[in-house]
Amino acid sequence: MNTSTATTPSPLRIVRHADVLVTMDAARREIRDGAVVMQGPAIAWVGETAQLPAVYLDALREGRAEAIDMHGHVVMPGLVNTHHHMYQSLTRAVPEAQDAELFGWLTNLYLLWARLTPEMIRVSTQTAMAELMLSGCTTTSDHLYLFPNGSRLDDSIEAADAMGMRFHAARGSMSVGRSAGGLPPDEVVETEEAILRDSERLIDRWHDASRHSMRRIVLAPCSPFSVSRDLMRLSAELARERGVSLHTHLAENDNDVAYSREKFGMTPAEYAEDLGWVGRDVWHAHCVKLDEAGIALFGRTGTGVAHCPCSNMRLASGIAPIGTMRRAGVPVGLGVDGSASNDGAHMLGEARQAMLLQRVGYGPAAMTAREALEIATLGGAQVLGRDDIGSIAPGMSADIVAFDMRGVAHAGAGHDPVAALVFCTPASVSLSVIGGTVRIRNGEFTGLELSPLLARHRDLAHTLYEAARHPHTAA
Ligand SMILES: [Zn+2]
């Protein structure tokens, strides 16, 4: 038996000589020639490289620590993605769904998604995570709400484990099919007993509430137009009993609001409040059409919003009033949303779009580059209910990314490299460290062969699309 693991010290990694280290700490310090010491899964020290304590310099000299030199780079906390549907990376740019708004778009795509398999969930989740990680994301949520052909949330959780990404797996669900007045076809909905039973099983098997946790379960009925009031209420009760978060879609566009008024006689925010779906343990995707009273309610209760600017533009849903929300105290994070309504899942790109879209709606001072980065890091952490990610400070999780600023995209932007991250064409990371483990180095994954993964993903996407186009041919 190997007994050495108990006495092996946690690996020590020292990032040093970052041109700028963006901390997102309480003082929002940006440190020139910055350094970060990571010990095991957590950050141990932050400051100027010239100030590195002797104990770490000794460790470097004696070969007990790994040095990662970051000349020419901006180093910052890993970005946090608060809304996604990763399986949709199999159904990007589907011709039939390119130019529709939300309900029409969904109706076209449900037919394809009914043919998903467990392997498709696994491969698409890994592919989506690879894309996110390259774009600076280290923590992500994923909202999986259909489980055809034996698929389970476990398939995406195992994919996240293989990728080494910090993961909030949202157990989505749909229970009101077309025959009962809902939007999805009957074959992709589940019974409410089965949904709740599986939710409990998943919490028992996977949920880790501890600090630096790599995996949490979230209960996430898909949307007000695909589940019943009962399921919304029972999910909230179960979540609170077990200490897990709640997530759904809300007030995405005008039709969504009209549906809520017609079916429930309430605005989406009133409906959420009525069901117990407000509080610091709840976050809602989109909220493009959250009204004034709804914004005040969310601010008062600390209810979070996942802002998805690319998806909102793609589906012409509108411009979410992010500035008003933040002034009212609403926690706001960013989400790339599913790959079928934002066919490019680039987290730094999403921060850029958030900034640009606010300016279209509310003027050039509506959002600064630094505010966009803050929403993409600290904002996302708050929305997911975490106080251990989103900033670089002692005691925080060791989730760090670095962007090389010496390429053509950033040429001439050296006056303010931090703002350049957002103003210039979004770059890919050269370094990604998650929980103290280096996952991307020199722009390449350390433990993953990307080409075979993408080849398999290509085949599965083709199979799925062709099967839906020719439904009467045997699978
Ligand atoms: Zn969504």
Coordinates of C-alpha atoms and ligand atoms in Angstrom, one line a residue:
M1 CA 0.0 0.0 0.0
N2 CA 1.3 3.5 -0.8
T3 CA 1.1 5.6 2.3
S4 CA 3.2 8.5 1.0
T5 CA 0.2 10.6 -0.1
A6 CA -0.6 11.7 3.4
T7 CA 2.7 13.3 3.9
T8 CA 3.3 14.7 0.3
P9 CA 3.0 18.5 0.5
S10 CA 0.5 20.1 -1.9
P11 CA 2.1 21.2 -5.1
L12 CA 3.4 24.7 -5.0
R13 CA 3.1 26.8 -8.2
I14 CA 4.3 30.4 -8.6
V15 CA 3.0 32.6 -11.4
R16 CA 5.4 35.6 -11.6
H17 CA 6.3 38.6 -13.8
A18 CA 2.8 39.1 -15.1
D19 CA 2.7 42.4 -16.9
V20 CA -0.5 43.1 -15.0
L21 CA -2.1 41.0 -12.4
V22 CA -5.9 41.8 -12.2
T23 CA -6.9 40.7 -8.7
M24 CA -10.6 41.6 -8.5
D25 CA -9.9 41.8 -4.7
A26 CA -11.8 44.2 -2.4
A27 CA -9.6 47.1 -3.6
R28 CA -9.7 45.9 -7.2
R29 CA -5.9 46.1 -7.3
E30 CA -4.1 45.7 -10.6
I31 CA -0.5 44.8 -9.8
R32 CA 2.3 45.5 -12.2
D33 CA 4.9 42.7 -12.5
G34 CA 2.6 40.6 -10.4
A35 CA 3.0 37.2 -8.8
V36 CA 0.6 34.6 -7.3
V37 CA 1.6 31.7 -5.2
M38 CA -0.7 28.7 -5.4
Q39 CA -0.5 25.9 -2.9
G40 CA -2.7 22.9 -3.7
P41 CA -6.2 24.0 -4.6
A42 CA -5.9 27.5 -3.1
I43 CA -4.1 30.8 -3.4
A44 CA -1.5 31.4 -0.7
W45 CA 0.1 34.7 -1.6
V46 CA -0.4 37.7 -4.0
G47 CA 1.8 40.7 -4.7
E48 CA 4.6 42.1 -6.7
T49 CA 7.2 39.6 -8.0
A50 CA 9.9 41.7 -6.3
Q51 CA 8.2 41.2 -2.9
L52 CA 7.9 37.3 -3.1
P53 CA 8.6 36.1 0.5
A54 CA 11.9 34.2 1.1
V55 CA 10.1 31.0 1.8
Y56 CA 8.8 30.8 -1.8
L57 CA 12.1 31.9 -3.3
D58 CA 13.8 29.1 -1.3
A59 CA 11.2 26.6 -2.6
L60 CA 11.9 27.8 -6.2
R61 CA 15.7 27.5 -5.7
E62 CA 15.4 24.0 -4.2
G63 CA 13.1 22.8 -6.9
R64 CA 10.1 22.4 -4.6
A65 CA 8.0 24.9 -6.5
E66 CA 7.2 25.3 -10.2
A67 CA 7.7 28.8 -11.7
I68 CA 5.4 30.0 -14.4
D69 CA 6.8 33.1 -16.0
M70 CA 4.1 35.4 -17.4
H71 CA 6.1 38.2 -19.2
G72 CA 3.8 39.9 -21.7
H73 CA 0.7 38.6 -20.1
V74 CA -2.3 39.8 -18.3
V75 CA -3.2 37.4 -15.5
M76 CA -6.6 37.4 -14.0
P77 CA -9.2 35.3 -12.1
G78 CA -10.8 32.5 -14.2
L79 CA -14.1 33.7 -15.7
V80 CA -17.4 32.2 -14.5
N81 CA -20.1 31.1 -16.9
T82 CA -23.5 31.0 -15.3
H83 CA -25.7 29.7 -18.1
H84 CA -25.2 27.2 -20.9
H85 CA -26.8 24.1 -22.5
M86 CA -23.7 22.3 -23.6
Y87 CA -25.4 19.5 -25.6
Q88 CA -26.5 22.2 -28.0
S89 CA -22.9 22.4 -29.3
L90 CA -24.1 19.5 -31.5
T91 CA -26.7 21.7 -33.1
R92 CA -25.0 24.9 -34.1
A93 CA -26.1 26.9 -37.0
V94 CA -28.9 24.5 -37.8
P95 CA -30.5 26.0 -41.0
E96 CA -34.1 25.6 -39.8
A97 CA -33.4 27.5 -36.6
Q98 CA -31.1 30.3 -37.8
D99 CA -33.6 33.0 -38.1
A100 CA -36.4 32.3 -35.6
E101 CA -37.3 34.0 -32.3
L102 CA -37.4 31.9 -29.1
F103 CA -40.6 29.8 -29.3
G104 CA -40.2 29.1 -33.0
W105 CA -36.5 28.3 -32.6
L106 CA -37.3 25.9 -29.8
T107 CA -40.0 24.1 -31.7
N108 CA -37.6 23.4 -34.5
L109 CA -34.8 22.2 -32.2
Y110 CA -36.8 20.0 -29.8
L111 CA -37.1 17.4 -32.7
L112 CA -33.4 17.1 -32.9
W113 CA -32.7 17.1 -29.2
A114 CA -35.2 14.2 -28.7
R115 CA -32.5 12.0 -30.4
L116 CA -29.6 12.8 -28.0
T117 CA -27.7 9.8 -26.6
P118 CA -25.5 9.5 -23.5
E119 CA -22.4 9.6 -25.7
M120 CA -23.6 12.7 -27.3
I121 CA -24.1 14.4 -23.9
R122 CA -20.6 13.4 -22.9
V123 CA -18.8 14.4 -26.0
S124 CA -20.7 17.7 -26.5
T125 CA -20.1 18.6 -22.8
Q126 CA -16.4 18.0 -23.2
T127 CA -16.2 19.9 -26.4
A128 CA -18.2 22.8 -25.0
M129 CA -15.9 22.9 -21.9
A130 CA -12.8 22.8 -24.1
E131 CA -14.1 25.9 -25.9
L132 CA -15.0 27.7 -22.6
M133 CA -11.6 26.9 -21.1
L134 CA -9.7 28.2 -24.0
S135 CA -11.7 31.5 -23.7
G136 CA -10.7 32.0 -20.0
C137 CA -13.5 30.2 -18.2
T138 CA -12.6 28.0 -15.2
T139 CA -16.1 27.6 -13.6
T140 CA -19.2 26.8 -15.5
S141 CA -22.8 25.9 -14.9
D142 CA -24.6 23.7 -17.4
H143 CA -28.4 23.5 -17.7
L144 CA -29.3 20.1 -19.1
Y145 CA -33.1 19.6 -19.2
L146 CA -33.8 16.7 -21.5
F147 CA -32.7 13.1 -20.9
P148 CA -33.7 11.1 -24.0
N149 CA -32.5 7.5 -24.7
G150 CA -31.1 6.8 -21.3
S151 CA -29.1 10.1 -20.9
R152 CA -28.4 11.3 -17.4
L153 CA -26.9 14.3 -15.7
D154 CA -24.1 12.0 -14.6
D155 CA -23.0 11.9 -18.3
S156 CA -22.2 15.6 -18.2
I157 CA -20.7 15.5 -14.6
E158 CA -18.3 12.7 -15.7
A159 CA -17.3 14.8 -18.7
A160 CA -16.6 17.8 -16.4
D161 CA -14.4 15.5 -14.2
A162 CA -12.4 14.4 -17.3
M163 CA -11.9 18.1 -18.3
G164 CA -11.0 19.2 -14.7
M165 CA -13.5 22.1 -14.8
R166 CA -15.2 23.5 -11.8
F167 CA -18.8 22.6 -12.4
H168 CA -22.3 23.5 -11.3
A169 CA -24.5 20.9 -12.9
A170 CA -28.1 22.1 -13.2
R171 CA -30.6 19.2 -13.2
G172 CA -33.1 20.7 -15.7
S173 CA -36.5 19.2 -16.5
M174 CA -39.6 19.5 -18.6
S175 CA -42.9 18.0 -17.5
V176 CA -45.6 19.9 -19.5
G177 CA -45.7 18.5 -23.0
R178 CA -47.6 19.8 -26.0
S179 CA -50.7 17.7 -25.2
A180 CA -50.9 19.4 -21.8
G181 CA -50.5 23.0 -23.2
G182 CA -46.7 23.2 -22.9
L183 CA -44.2 24.0 -25.7
P184 CA -42.1 20.8 -25.9
P185 CA -43.2 17.6 -27.7
D186 CA -44.5 14.9 -25.3
E187 CA -41.6 12.5 -25.9
V188 CA -39.0 14.8 -24.3
V189 CA -40.9 15.4 -21.0
E190 CA -40.6 13.4 -17.8
T191 CA -43.1 12.8 -14.9
E192 CA -42.6 15.1 -11.9
E193 CA -42.1 12.1 -9.5
A194 CA -39.2 10.9 -11.7
I195 CA -37.7 14.4 -11.9
L196 CA -37.7 14.8 -8.1
R197 CA -36.5 11.3 -7.4
D198 CA -33.6 11.8 -9.8
S199 CA -32.8 15.2 -8.3
E200 CA -32.4 13.6 -4.8
R201 CA -30.3 10.9 -6.2
L202 CA -28.0 13.4 -7.9
I203 CA -27.6 15.5 -4.8
D204 CA -26.7 12.3 -2.8
R205 CA -24.2 11.1 -5.3
W206 CA -22.5 14.3 -6.5
H207 CA -23.1 17.5 -4.5
D208 CA -20.1 18.9 -2.7
A209 CA -20.8 22.0 -0.6
S210 CA -17.3 22.4 0.7
R211 CA -15.0 25.3 0.0
H212 CA -13.0 24.9 -3.2
S213 CA -15.7 22.4 -4.3
M214 CA -15.3 21.2 -7.9
R215 CA -18.9 20.0 -8.2
R216 CA -22.3 21.2 -7.1
I217 CA -25.8 20.2 -8.1
V218 CA -28.4 22.8 -8.9
L219 CA -32.2 22.1 -9.3
A220 CA -33.4 23.7 -12.6
P221 CA -36.8 23.1 -14.1
C222 CA -36.4 24.4 -17.6
S223 CA -38.8 27.3 -17.8
P224 CA -42.3 28.4 -16.8
F225 CA -43.6 27.2 -20.2
S226 CA -42.4 23.7 -19.8
V227 CA -43.1 22.7 -16.2
S228 CA -46.0 23.0 -13.7
R229 CA -46.3 25.3 -10.7
D230 CA -46.1 22.2 -8.5
L231 CA -42.8 21.2 -9.9
M232 CA -41.4 24.7 -9.4
R233 CA -42.6 24.7 -5.8
L234 CA -41.5 21.2 -4.9
S235 CA -38.1 21.8 -6.5
A236 CA -37.6 25.0 -4.4
E237 CA -38.6 23.0 -1.2
L238 CA -36.2 20.2 -2.0
A239 CA -33.4 22.6 -2.9
R240 CA -33.8 24.4 0.5
E241 CA -34.0 21.2 2.4
R242 CA -30.7 20.0 0.8
G243 CA -28.9 23.3 0.6
V244 CA -28.5 23.4 -3.2
S245 CA -29.2 26.4 -5.6
L246 CA -32.1 26.9 -8.0
H247 CA -31.9 28.0 -11.6
T248 CA -34.3 28.5 -14.5
H249 CA -35.1 30.8 -17.5
L250 CA -37.2 33.9 -16.8
A251 CA -38.6 36.9 -18.7
E252 CA -36.6 36.2 -21.7
N253 CA -38.6 38.1 -24.3
D254 CA -42.1 39.7 -24.8
N255 CA -43.7 36.4 -25.7
D256 CA -42.4 34.9 -22.5
V257 CA -43.9 37.7 -20.5
A258 CA -47.2 37.4 -22.4
Y259 CA -47.3 33.7 -21.7
S260 CA -46.8 34.3 -18.0
R261 CA -49.6 37.0 -17.9
E262 CA -52.0 34.8 -19.8
K263 CA -51.4 31.4 -18.1
F264 CA -50.6 32.6 -14.5
G265 CA -52.1 36.1 -14.4
M266 CA -48.7 37.4 -13.2
T267 CA -45.5 39.0 -14.5
P268 CA -42.6 36.6 -14.5
A269 CA -41.2 38.2 -11.4
E270 CA -44.5 37.9 -9.5
Y271 CA -44.7 34.2 -10.6
A272 CA -41.1 33.6 -9.4
E273 CA -41.9 35.2 -6.0
D274 CA -45.2 33.3 -5.7
L275 CA -43.3 30.0 -6.1
G276 CA -40.5 30.7 -3.7
W277 CA -38.1 31.3 -6.6
V278 CA -36.3 34.4 -5.1
G279 CA -33.4 34.6 -2.8
R280 CA -29.6 34.4 -2.8
D281 CA -29.8 30.7 -3.7
V282 CA -31.7 31.4 -6.9
W283 CA -30.5 32.7 -10.3
H284 CA -32.6 33.3 -13.4
A285 CA -31.3 33.3 -17.0
H286 CA -31.9 36.3 -19.3
C287 CA -34.4 38.6 -17.4
V288 CA -34.3 40.8 -20.5
K289 CA -37.9 41.9 -19.8
L290 CA -37.7 42.0 -16.0
D291 CA -39.9 45.0 -15.1
E292 CA -39.2 47.7 -12.5
A293 CA -41.0 46.0 -9.7
G294 CA -39.2 42.7 -10.6
I295 CA -35.8 44.4 -10.5
A296 CA -36.6 45.9 -7.1
L297 CA -37.7 42.5 -5.9
F298 CA -34.5 40.8 -7.2
G299 CA -32.4 43.5 -5.6
R300 CA -34.1 43.2 -2.2
T301 CA -33.9 39.4 -2.1
G302 CA -30.4 39.0 -3.7
T303 CA -31.9 36.9 -6.6
G304 CA -29.3 36.5 -9.3
V305 CA -29.4 37.1 -13.1
A306 CA -27.4 35.3 -15.8
H307 CA -27.0 37.9 -18.5
C308 CA -26.6 36.3 -22.0
P309 CA -26.0 39.2 -24.4
C310 CA -25.1 37.2 -27.5
S311 CA -28.1 34.9 -27.2
N312 CA -30.4 37.9 -26.6
M313 CA -29.1 39.5 -29.8
R314 CA -29.2 36.2 -31.8
L315 CA -32.9 35.7 -30.9
A316 CA -33.7 39.4 -31.0
S317 CA -35.0 39.2 -27.4
G318 CA -33.9 42.7 -26.4
I319 CA -31.4 44.5 -24.2
A320 CA -31.4 43.5 -20.5
P321 CA -31.2 46.6 -18.2
I322 CA -28.0 45.4 -16.5
G323 CA -27.0 48.9 -15.2
T324 CA -30.4 49.4 -13.5
M325 CA -30.2 45.9 -12.1
R326 CA -26.8 46.4 -10.6
R327 CA -27.7 49.7 -9.1
A328 CA -30.7 48.0 -7.5
G329 CA -28.3 45.4 -5.9
V330 CA -29.2 42.5 -8.2
P331 CA -26.2 40.0 -8.5
V332 CA -25.4 39.8 -12.2
G333 CA -23.2 37.2 -13.9
L334 CA -22.6 36.4 -17.6
G335 CA -23.7 33.3 -19.5
V336 CA -22.8 32.3 -23.0
D337 CA -26.2 30.4 -23.2
G338 CA -26.6 27.2 -25.3
S339 CA -24.5 26.8 -28.4
A340 CA -27.7 26.8 -30.5
S341 CA -28.6 30.4 -29.6
N342 CA -25.1 31.7 -29.3
D343 CA -23.1 29.6 -31.7
G344 CA -19.8 30.9 -30.3
A345 CA -19.2 30.2 -26.6
H346 CA -16.3 32.6 -25.8
M347 CA -16.5 33.9 -22.2
L348 CA -14.2 36.8 -22.8
G349 CA -16.2 37.5 -25.9
E350 CA -19.3 37.5 -23.9
A351 CA -17.9 40.1 -21.6
R352 CA -17.1 42.2 -24.6
Q353 CA -20.7 41.8 -26.0
A354 CA -22.1 42.7 -22.6
M355 CA -20.2 46.0 -22.7
L356 CA -21.1 46.7 -26.3
L357 CA -24.8 45.9 -26.0
Q358 CA -25.3 48.0 -22.9
R359 CA -23.8 50.9 -24.9
V360 CA -26.2 50.3 -27.7
G361 CA -29.1 50.5 -25.3
Y362 CA -28.0 53.1 -22.8
G363 CA -25.1 55.2 -24.1
P364 CA -21.3 55.0 -24.2
A365 CA -20.8 55.2 -20.4
A366 CA -23.3 52.4 -19.7
M367 CA -20.6 49.8 -19.0
T368 CA -16.8 50.1 -18.8
A369 CA -14.4 47.3 -19.8
R370 CA -13.4 46.8 -16.1
E371 CA -17.1 46.5 -15.1
A372 CA -17.6 43.8 -17.8
L373 CA -14.6 41.9 -16.4
E374 CA -16.0 42.2 -12.9
I375 CA -19.4 40.9 -14.0
A376 CA -17.6 38.0 -15.7
T377 CA -15.6 37.0 -12.6
L378 CA -17.0 38.3 -9.2
G379 CA -20.5 38.7 -10.6
G380 CA -20.6 35.1 -11.8
A381 CA -19.2 33.8 -8.5
Q382 CA -21.9 35.7 -6.5
V383 CA -24.7 34.5 -8.8
L384 CA -23.5 30.9 -8.3
G385 CA -23.4 31.5 -4.5
R386 CA -19.7 31.1 -4.1
D387 CA -17.3 33.2 -2.0
D388 CA -14.2 31.1 -3.0
I389 CA -13.9 32.0 -6.7
G390 CA -13.9 35.2 -8.8
S391 CA -10.9 37.0 -7.3
I392 CA -7.2 36.4 -6.8
A393 CA -6.5 36.7 -3.0
P394 CA -5.1 34.5 -0.3
G395 CA -7.6 31.7 0.6
M396 CA -9.4 31.8 -2.7
S397 CA -9.5 28.9 -5.1
A398 CA -6.5 28.7 -7.4
D399 CA -8.4 29.5 -10.6
I400 CA -6.2 31.7 -12.8
V401 CA -6.0 32.5 -16.5
A402 CA -3.5 34.4 -18.6
F403 CA -3.8 36.2 -21.9
D404 CA -0.7 36.9 -24.0
M405 CA -0.9 40.6 -25.0
R406 CA 1.9 40.5 -27.6
G407 CA -0.1 39.3 -30.6
V408 CA -1.6 41.3 -33.5
A409 CA -5.0 41.6 -31.8
H410 CA -3.6 43.7 -29.0
A411 CA -1.0 45.6 -31.0
G412 CA -1.0 49.3 -30.0
A413 CA -3.2 48.7 -26.9
G414 CA -0.4 48.6 -24.4
H415 CA -1.6 51.9 -22.7
D416 CA -4.2 49.8 -20.9
P417 CA -3.8 46.1 -21.4
V418 CA -6.7 45.3 -18.9
A419 CA -9.2 47.3 -20.9
A420 CA -7.7 45.9 -24.1
L421 CA -8.8 42.4 -23.1
V422 CA -12.4 43.6 -23.6
F423 CA -12.0 46.3 -26.3
C424 CA -9.9 44.2 -28.7
T425 CA -10.8 41.0 -30.4
P426 CA -11.2 38.4 -27.7
A427 CA -8.2 36.2 -27.3
S428 CA -7.7 32.6 -26.2
V429 CA -5.8 31.9 -23.0
S430 CA -2.2 30.8 -23.0
L431 CA -2.5 29.5 -19.4
S432 CA -5.4 28.1 -17.4
V433 CA -5.1 26.8 -13.9
I434 CA -8.1 25.3 -12.2
G435 CA -8.0 24.3 -8.5
G436 CA -4.2 24.6 -8.7
T437 CA -3.9 22.2 -11.6
V438 CA -2.5 23.5 -14.9
R439 CA -5.1 22.6 -17.6
I440 CA -3.8 24.7 -20.4
R441 CA -0.2 25.7 -21.0
N442 CA 1.2 27.7 -23.9
G443 CA -2.3 27.6 -25.3
E444 CA -2.5 23.8 -25.4
F445 CA -4.4 21.4 -23.2
T446 CA -2.1 19.5 -20.9
G447 CA -4.3 16.3 -20.5
L448 CA -6.5 16.3 -23.5
E449 CA -6.2 15.4 -27.2
L450 CA -8.5 17.9 -28.8
S451 CA -8.5 16.6 -32.4
P452 CA -10.0 13.1 -31.7
L453 CA -12.6 14.7 -29.4
L454 CA -13.6 17.2 -32.2
A455 CA -13.7 14.4 -34.8
R456 CA -16.1 12.4 -32.7
H457 CA -18.2 15.5 -32.0
R458 CA -18.4 16.2 -35.8
D459 CA -19.6 12.7 -36.5
L460 CA -22.2 12.8 -33.7
A461 CA -23.5 16.2 -34.8
H462 CA -23.9 14.9 -38.3
T463 CA -25.7 11.7 -37.1
L464 CA -28.1 13.7 -35.0
Y465 CA -29.0 16.2 -37.7
E466 CA -29.4 13.5 -40.4
A467 CA -31.6 11.4 -38.1
A468 CA -33.9 14.3 -37.5
R469 CA -34.1 15.1 -41.2
H470 CA -35.0 11.5 -42.1
P471 CA -37.0 10.3 -39.1
H472 CA -38.3 7.2 -40.8
T473 CA -34.9 5.6 -41.5
A474 CA -33.7 3.2 -38.8
A475 CA -31.2 4.8 -36.5
Ligands
ZN1 ZN -30.9 29.0 -21.8

